[in-house]
Coordinates of C-alpha atoms and ligand atoms in Angstrom, one line a residue:
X1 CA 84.8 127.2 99.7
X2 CA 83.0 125.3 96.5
X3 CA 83.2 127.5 93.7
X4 CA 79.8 127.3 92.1
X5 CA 78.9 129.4 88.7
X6 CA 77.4 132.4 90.7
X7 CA 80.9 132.8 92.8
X8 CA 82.8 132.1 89.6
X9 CA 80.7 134.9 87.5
X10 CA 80.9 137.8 90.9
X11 CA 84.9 136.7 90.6
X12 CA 85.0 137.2 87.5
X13 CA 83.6 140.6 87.2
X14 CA 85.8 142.0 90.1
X15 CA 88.4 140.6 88.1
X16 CA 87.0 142.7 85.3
X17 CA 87.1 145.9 87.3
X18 CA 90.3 145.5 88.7
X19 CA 92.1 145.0 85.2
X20 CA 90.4 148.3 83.6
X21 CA 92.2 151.2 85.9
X22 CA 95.4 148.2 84.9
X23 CA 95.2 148.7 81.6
X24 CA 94.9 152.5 82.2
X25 CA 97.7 152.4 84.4
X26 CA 99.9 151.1 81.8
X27 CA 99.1 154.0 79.3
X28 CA 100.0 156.9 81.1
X29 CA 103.3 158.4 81.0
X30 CA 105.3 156.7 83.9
X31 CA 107.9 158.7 85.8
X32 CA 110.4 156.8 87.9
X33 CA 112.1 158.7 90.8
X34 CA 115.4 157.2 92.5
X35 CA 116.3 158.1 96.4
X36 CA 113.0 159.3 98.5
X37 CA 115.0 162.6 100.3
X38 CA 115.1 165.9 99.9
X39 CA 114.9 165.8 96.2
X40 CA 113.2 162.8 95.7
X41 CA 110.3 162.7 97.6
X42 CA 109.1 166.2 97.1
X43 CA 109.3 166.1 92.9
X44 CA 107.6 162.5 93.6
X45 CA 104.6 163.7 95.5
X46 CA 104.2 167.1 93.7
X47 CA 104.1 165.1 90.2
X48 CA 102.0 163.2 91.7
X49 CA 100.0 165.8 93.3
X50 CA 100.2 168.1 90.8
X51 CA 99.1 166.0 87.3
X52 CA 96.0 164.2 89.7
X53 CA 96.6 160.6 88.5
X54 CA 97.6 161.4 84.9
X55 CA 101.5 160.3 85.6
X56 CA 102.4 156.9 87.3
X57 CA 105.0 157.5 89.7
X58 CA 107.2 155.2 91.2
X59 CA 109.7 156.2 94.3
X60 CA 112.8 153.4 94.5
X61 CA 114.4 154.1 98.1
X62 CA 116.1 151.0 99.7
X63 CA 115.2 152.6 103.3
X64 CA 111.6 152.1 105.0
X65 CA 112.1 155.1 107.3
X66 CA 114.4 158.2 106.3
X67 CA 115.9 159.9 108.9
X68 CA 117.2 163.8 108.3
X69 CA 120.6 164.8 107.8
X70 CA 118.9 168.1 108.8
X71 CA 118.8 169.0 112.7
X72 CA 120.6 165.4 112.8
X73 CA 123.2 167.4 115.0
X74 CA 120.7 169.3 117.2
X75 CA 119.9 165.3 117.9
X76 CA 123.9 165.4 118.8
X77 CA 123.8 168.4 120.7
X78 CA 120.6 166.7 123.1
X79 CA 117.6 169.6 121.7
X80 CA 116.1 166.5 119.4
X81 CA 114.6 163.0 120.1
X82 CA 116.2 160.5 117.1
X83 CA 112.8 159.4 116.0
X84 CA 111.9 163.2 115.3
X85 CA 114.2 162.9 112.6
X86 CA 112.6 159.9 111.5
X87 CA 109.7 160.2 108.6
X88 CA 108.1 157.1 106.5
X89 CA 107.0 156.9 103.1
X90 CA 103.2 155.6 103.5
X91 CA 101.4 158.5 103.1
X92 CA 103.3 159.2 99.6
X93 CA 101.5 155.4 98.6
X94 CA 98.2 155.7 100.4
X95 CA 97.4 159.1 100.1
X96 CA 99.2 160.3 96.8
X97 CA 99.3 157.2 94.7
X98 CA 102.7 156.9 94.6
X99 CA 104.3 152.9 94.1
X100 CA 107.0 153.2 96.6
X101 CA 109.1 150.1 95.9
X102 CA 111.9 149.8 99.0
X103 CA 115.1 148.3 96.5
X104 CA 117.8 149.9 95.8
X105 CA 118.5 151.0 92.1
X106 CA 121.5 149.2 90.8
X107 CA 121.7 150.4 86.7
X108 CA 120.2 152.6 84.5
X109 CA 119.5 151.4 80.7
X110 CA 119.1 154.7 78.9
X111 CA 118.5 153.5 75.5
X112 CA 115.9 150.9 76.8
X113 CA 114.7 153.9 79.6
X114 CA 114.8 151.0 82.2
X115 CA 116.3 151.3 86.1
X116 CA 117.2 147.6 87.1
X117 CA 116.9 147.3 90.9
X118 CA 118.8 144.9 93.0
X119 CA 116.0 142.4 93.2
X120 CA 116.3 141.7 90.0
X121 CA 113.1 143.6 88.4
X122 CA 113.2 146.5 85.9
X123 CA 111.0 149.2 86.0
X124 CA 110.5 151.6 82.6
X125 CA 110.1 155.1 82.4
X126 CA 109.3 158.3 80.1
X127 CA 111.1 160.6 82.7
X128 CA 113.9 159.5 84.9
X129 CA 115.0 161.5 88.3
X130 CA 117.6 160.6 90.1
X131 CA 118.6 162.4 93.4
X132 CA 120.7 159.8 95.3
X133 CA 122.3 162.4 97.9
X134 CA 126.2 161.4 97.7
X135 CA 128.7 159.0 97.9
X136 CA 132.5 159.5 99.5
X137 CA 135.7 159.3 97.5
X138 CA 137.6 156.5 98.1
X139 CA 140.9 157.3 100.0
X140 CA 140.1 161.2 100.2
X141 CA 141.4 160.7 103.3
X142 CA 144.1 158.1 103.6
X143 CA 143.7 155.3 106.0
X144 CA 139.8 155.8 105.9
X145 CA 137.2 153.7 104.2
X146 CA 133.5 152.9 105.0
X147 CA 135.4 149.8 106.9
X148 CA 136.5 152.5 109.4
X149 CA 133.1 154.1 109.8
X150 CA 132.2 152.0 113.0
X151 CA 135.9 153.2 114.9
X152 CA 135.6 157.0 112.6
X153 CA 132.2 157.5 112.0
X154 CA 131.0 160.2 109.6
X155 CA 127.6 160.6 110.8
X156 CA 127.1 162.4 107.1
X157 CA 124.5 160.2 106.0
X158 CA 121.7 160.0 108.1
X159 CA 120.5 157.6 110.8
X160 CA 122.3 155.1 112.6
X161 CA 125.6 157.5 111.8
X162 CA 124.3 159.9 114.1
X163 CA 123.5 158.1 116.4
X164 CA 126.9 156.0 117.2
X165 CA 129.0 159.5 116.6
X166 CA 126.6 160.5 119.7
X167 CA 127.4 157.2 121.4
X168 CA 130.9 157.7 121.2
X169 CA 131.0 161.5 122.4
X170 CA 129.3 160.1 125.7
X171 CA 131.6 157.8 126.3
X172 CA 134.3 160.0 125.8
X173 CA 136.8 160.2 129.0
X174 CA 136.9 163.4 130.6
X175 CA 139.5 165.8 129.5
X176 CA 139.5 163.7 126.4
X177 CA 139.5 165.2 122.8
X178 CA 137.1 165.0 119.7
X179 CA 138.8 165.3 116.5
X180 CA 136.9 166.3 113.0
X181 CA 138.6 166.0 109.9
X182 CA 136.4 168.8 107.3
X183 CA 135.6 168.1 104.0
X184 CA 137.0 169.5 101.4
X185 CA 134.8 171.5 99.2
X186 CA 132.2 171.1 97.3
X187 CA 130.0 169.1 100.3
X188 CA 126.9 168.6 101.7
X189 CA 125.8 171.6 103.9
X190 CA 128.7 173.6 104.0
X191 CA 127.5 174.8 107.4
X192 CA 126.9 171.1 108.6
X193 CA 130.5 170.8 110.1
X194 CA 130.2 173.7 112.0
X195 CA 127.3 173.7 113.4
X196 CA 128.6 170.0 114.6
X197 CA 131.2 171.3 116.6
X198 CA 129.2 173.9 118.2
X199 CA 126.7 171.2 119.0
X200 CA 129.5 168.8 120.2
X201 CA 130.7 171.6 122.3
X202 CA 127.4 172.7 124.0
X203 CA 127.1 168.8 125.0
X204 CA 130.1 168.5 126.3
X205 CA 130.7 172.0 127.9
X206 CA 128.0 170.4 130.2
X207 CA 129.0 166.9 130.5
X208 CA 132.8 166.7 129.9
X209 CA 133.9 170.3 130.4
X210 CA 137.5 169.5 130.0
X211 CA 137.0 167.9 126.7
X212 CA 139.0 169.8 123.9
X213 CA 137.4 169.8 120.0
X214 CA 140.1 170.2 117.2
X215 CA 138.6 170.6 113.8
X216 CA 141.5 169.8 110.7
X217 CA 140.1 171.7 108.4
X218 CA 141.6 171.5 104.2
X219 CA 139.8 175.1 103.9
X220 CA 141.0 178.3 104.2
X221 CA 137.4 179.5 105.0
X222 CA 134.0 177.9 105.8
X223 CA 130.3 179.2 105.5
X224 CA 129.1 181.5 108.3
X225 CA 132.9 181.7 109.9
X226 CA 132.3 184.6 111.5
X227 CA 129.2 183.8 113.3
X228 CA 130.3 180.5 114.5
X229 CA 133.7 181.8 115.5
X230 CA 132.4 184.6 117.7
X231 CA 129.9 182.1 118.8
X232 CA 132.4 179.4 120.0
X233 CA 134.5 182.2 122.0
X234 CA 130.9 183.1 123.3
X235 CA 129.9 179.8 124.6
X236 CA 132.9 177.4 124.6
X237 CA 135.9 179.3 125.3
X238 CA 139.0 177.6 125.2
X239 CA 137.0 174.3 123.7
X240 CA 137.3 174.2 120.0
X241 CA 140.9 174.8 118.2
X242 CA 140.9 174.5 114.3
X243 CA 143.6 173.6 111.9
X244 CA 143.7 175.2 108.9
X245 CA 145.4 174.3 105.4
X246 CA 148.3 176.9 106.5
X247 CA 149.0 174.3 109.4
X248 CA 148.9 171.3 107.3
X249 CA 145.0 170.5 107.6
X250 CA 145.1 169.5 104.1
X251 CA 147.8 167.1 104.5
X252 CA 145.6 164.3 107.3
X253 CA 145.6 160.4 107.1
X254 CA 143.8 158.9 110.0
X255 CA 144.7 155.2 111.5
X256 CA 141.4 153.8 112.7
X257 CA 143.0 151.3 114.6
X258 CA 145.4 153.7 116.6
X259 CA 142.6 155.8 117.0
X260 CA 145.7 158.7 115.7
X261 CA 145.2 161.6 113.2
X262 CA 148.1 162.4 111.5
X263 CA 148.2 166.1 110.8
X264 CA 151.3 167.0 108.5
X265 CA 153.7 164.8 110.4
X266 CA 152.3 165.3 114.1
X267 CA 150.6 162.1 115.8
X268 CA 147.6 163.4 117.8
X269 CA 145.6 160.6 119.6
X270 CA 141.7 161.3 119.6
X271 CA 139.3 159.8 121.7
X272 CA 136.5 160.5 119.1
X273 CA 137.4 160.8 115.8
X274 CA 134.6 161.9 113.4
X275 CA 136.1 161.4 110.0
X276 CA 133.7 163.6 106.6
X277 CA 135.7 162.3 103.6
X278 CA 135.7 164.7 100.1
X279 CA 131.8 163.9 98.4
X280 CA 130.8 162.8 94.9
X281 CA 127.2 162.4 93.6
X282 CA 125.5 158.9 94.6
X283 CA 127.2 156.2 92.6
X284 CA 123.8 155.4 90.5
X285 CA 124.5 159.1 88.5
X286 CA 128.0 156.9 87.8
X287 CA 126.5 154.1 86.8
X288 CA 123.7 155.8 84.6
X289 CA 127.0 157.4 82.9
X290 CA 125.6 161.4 83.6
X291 CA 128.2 162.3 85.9
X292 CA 131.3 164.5 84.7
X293 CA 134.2 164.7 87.4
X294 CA 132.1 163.7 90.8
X295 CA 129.0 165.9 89.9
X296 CA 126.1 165.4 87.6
X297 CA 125.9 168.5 85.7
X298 CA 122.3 169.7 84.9
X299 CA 120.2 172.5 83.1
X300 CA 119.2 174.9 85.3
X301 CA 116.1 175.5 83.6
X302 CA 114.8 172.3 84.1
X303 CA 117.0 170.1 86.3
X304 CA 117.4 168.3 83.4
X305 CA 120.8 166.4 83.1
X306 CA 123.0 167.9 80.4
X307 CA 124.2 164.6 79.1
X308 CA 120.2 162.9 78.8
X309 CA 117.4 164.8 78.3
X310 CA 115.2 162.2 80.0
X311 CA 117.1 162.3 82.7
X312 CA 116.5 165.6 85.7
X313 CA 119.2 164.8 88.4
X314 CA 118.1 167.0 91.8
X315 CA 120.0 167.8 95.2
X316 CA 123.3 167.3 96.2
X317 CA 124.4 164.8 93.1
X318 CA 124.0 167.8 90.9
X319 CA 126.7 170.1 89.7
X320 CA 124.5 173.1 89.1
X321 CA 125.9 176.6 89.8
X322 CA 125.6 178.6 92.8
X323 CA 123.0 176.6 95.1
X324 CA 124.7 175.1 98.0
X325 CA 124.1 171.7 98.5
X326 CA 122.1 171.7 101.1
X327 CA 118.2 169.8 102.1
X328 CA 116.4 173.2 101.2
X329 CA 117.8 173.4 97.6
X330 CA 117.1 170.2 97.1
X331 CA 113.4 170.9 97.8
X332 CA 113.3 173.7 96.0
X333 CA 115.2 172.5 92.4
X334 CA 112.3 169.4 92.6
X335 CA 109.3 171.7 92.2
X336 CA 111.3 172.7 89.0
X337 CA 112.0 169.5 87.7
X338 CA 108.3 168.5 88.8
X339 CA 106.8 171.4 86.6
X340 CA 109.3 170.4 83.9
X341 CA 108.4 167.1 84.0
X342 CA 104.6 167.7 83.6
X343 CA 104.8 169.6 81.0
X344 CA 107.0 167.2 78.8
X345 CA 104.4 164.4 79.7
X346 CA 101.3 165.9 79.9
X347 CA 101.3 169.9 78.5
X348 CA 100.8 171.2 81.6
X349 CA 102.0 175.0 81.6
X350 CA 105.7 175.4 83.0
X351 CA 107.0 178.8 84.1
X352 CA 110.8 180.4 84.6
X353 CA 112.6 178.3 87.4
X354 CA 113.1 180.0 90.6
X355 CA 114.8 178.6 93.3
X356 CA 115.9 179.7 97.1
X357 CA 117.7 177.9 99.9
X358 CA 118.1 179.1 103.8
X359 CA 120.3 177.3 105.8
X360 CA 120.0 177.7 109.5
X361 CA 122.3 176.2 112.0
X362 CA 122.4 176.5 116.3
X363 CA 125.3 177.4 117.7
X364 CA 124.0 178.0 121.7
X365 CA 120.3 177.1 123.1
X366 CA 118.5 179.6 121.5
X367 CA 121.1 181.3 119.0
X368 CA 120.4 180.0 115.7
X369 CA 122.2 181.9 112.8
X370 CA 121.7 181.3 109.0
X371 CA 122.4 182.2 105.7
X372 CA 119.8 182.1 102.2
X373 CA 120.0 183.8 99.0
X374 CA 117.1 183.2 96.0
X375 CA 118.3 181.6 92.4
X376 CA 117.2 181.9 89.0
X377 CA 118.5 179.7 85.7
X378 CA 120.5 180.8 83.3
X379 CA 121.7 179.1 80.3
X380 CA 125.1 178.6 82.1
X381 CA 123.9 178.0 86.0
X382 CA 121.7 178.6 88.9
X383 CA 122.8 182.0 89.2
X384 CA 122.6 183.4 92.5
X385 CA 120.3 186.9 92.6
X386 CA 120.5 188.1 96.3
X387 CA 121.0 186.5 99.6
X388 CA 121.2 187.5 103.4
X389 CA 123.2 186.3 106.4
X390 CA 123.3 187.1 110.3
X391 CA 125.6 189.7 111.4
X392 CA 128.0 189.4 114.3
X393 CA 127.1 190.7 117.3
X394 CA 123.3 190.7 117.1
X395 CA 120.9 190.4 120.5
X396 CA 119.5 187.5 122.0
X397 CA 116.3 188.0 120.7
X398 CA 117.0 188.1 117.0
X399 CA 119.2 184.9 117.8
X400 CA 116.0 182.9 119.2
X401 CA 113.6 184.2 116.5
X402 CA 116.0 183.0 114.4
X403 CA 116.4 179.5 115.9
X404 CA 112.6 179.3 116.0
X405 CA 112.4 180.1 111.9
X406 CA 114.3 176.5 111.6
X407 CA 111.9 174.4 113.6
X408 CA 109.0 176.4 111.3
X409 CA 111.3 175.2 108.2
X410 CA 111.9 171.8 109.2
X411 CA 108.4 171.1 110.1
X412 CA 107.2 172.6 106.7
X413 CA 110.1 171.0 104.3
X414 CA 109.0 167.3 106.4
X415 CA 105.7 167.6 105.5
X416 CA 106.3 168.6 101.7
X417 CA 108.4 166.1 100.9
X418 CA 106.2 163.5 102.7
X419 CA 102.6 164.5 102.6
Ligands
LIG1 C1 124.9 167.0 109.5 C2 124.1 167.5 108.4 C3 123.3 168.6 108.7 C4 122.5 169.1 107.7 N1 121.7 170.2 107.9 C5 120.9 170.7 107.0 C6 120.1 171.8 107.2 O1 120.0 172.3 108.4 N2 119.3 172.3 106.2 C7 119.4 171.8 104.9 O2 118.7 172.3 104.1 N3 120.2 170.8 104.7 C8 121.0 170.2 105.6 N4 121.8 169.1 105.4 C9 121.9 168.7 103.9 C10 120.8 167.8 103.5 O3 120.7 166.7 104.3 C11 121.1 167.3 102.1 O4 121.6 168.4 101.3 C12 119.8 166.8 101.4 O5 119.4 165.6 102.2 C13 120.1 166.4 100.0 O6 118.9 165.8 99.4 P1 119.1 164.7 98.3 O7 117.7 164.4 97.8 O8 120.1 165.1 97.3 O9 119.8 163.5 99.1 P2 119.2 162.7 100.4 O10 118.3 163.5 101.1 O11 120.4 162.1 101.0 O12 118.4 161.5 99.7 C14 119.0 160.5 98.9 C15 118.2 159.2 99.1 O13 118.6 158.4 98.0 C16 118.6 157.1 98.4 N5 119.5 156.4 97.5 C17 120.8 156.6 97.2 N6 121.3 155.7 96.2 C18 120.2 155.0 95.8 C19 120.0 154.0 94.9 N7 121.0 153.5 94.1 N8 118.8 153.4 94.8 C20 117.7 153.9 95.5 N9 117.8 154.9 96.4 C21 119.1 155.4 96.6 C22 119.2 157.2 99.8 O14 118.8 156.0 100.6 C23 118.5 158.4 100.3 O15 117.3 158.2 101.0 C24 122.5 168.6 106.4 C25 123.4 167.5 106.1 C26 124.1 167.0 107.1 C27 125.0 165.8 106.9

């Protein structure tokens, strides 16, 4: 093309038009939000929503598509197709505005208010939120590491996890035995385990009916014990044996190799062995310097973290109070830290936090249990204020409406976090 002076002036009036809304851009506040999940991709497109252009968002998340840790084991137990787990982030950049960059976030400068990212840029902020799910502890369980995750997966994080732990279970020989080793607590979903086994059982009750499920457990008790147990001597009888601390399920080491558990001096052999190691917050809440044991404690007020007030940590990196750590919560504590965070940048009117959190887990086809309570802050927590669980014993019915509320939920939580 010859550039002639009628070409150069139209180029350089586009130019012109484009740099205005730049120069904009630059001047209004500029949140910065780390790990698109639960947490981070609902407070990213409310704030984005919510404050209609006045906040610059950006969303770091290493992952183009995020698959749910949530119904990840109905995928197990054969009632969901993998890629319905699956959700992408282009309608939080096309349709709410939002700069998603796909890097991971690799330090946090507080005093410069910068996140460096692993290719090398640096992105500042006014507001900082971090919710980087979790990381494992290192030697939790001895003979484990993320080496060992392709022989002991943990399916724990979702995706390709999952899908191998369900690769494995199929090719299990018959009469051959799954082994879980529980986490200790505090972990993601406490009902997660659980409703693993009951979806590992229902699968194999119809493809490998001699299969046997041991669960080493470090915990005297575990969320919704009653429901699953009767549920289990409903629909697997015989199936699924756990291990509690009493028997020495705190004292497991695992040799991936060997494919062996060792529970308290005995030698078992499993054919599958799903190893969930003891949690901490994602390691970027370490390297930011706002964690204090594992977790990152924050204001419940806020979400704000209690060691930088530019700082709101959400979801399962928090340590918080009484909300489980669960997708749900997640969901819920960033519309908090969303209104907090508009109103620091922008005036907007923030109200007392309230939070809730159901969790809903399938034990059968069609008998779906679960377990919720509503939160408020204190000074101290999230203080629980009332919750409600299924009862033992209740009809069919009530089971299947039940089940059908979580396919409701996860339809609406998908669609809040990703437009
Ligand atoms: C088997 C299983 C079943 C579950 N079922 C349920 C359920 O039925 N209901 C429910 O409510 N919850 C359920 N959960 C729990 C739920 O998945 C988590 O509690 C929820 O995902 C937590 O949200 P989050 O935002 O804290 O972390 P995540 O949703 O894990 O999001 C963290 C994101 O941060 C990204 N990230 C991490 N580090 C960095 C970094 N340094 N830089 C950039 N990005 C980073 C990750 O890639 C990830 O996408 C289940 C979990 C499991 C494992």
């Amino acid at each position: 093309m010859t550039f002639n002076r009628r070409a150069f002036i139209a180029a350089a009036a586009a130019t012109a038009s484009l740099a205005a809304p730049m120069v904009r851009a630059q001047s209004r506040p500029r949140v910065v939000v780390v790990g698109g999940g639960a947490g981070g991709a609902t407070a990213a497109r409310y704030i984005a929503k919510d404050s209609k252009g006045e906040i610059d968002v950006t969303l770091i998340e290493p992952s183009r598509a995020y698959y749910t840790c949530f119904f990840s084991n109905l995928y197990i137990g054969g009632f969901r197709q993998l890629d319905s787990l699956a959700h992408s982030y282009g309608t939080l950049a096309a349709e709410y505005g939002i700069n998603v960059v796909h890097d991971w976030a690799v330090g946090v400068d507080r005093d410069a208010r910068t996140v460096a990212l692993a290719g090398g840029d640096r992105v500042p902020y006014d507001r900082l939120i971090l919710s980087p799910g979790i990381d494992f502890i290192d030697g939790s369980v001895p003979g484990w590491d993320t080496s060992a995750q392709n022989a002991m997966p943990h399916a724990y994080k979702g995706g390709s996890q999952t899908e191998l732990l369900k690769a494995q279970i199929e090719s299990m020989p018959q009469g051959g035995t799954y082994v879980m080793v529980a986490p200790p607590n505090p972990y993601r979903c406490p009902p997660g385990p659980y409703e693993r086994v009951s979806m590992v059982a229902h699968k194999l009750k119809a493809e490998n009916p001699n299969a046997k499920i041991l669960i080493v457990d470090p915990k005297q008790a575990f969320s919704k014990q009653a429901l699953f147990q009767e549920g289990w001597d409903r629909h697997y009888a015989g199936m699924v044996e756990r291990i509690g601390p009493d028997f020495g399920g705190a004292n497991v080491s695992v040799d991936p190799a060997a494919m062996t558990v060792n529970v308290d001096g005995e030698v078992i052999k499993a054919d599958v062995c799903n190893v969930i190691p003891a949690m901490k917050s994602g390691r970027i809440c370490d390297m930011a310097g706002i964690t204090e044991g594992n977790w990152a404690p924050v204001s419940g007020h806020t979400m704000q973290s209690r060691v930088d007030e530019n700082i709101h940590v959400l979801g399962d990196a928090t340590s918080q109070g009484d909300m489980p750590k669960s997708g749900f919560s997640a969901n819920s504590q960033a519309k908090v830290a969303a209104m907090a965070v508009r109103g620091a940048l922008t005036g907007s009117r923030v109200f007392p936090a309230k939070f809730s959190n159901t969790c809903w887990s399938l034990i059968d086809t069609n008998d779906g249990v679960k377990v919720g309570a509503t939160y408020e802050a204190t000074d101290e927590k999230i203080a629980k204020v009332d919750g409600f669980i299924s009862q033992t014993g209740e009809d069919a019915a009530l089971r299947r409406v039940t089940y059908e509320e979580s396919l409701g939920w996860y339809a609406g939580i998908t669609s809040d976090m990703f437009g």
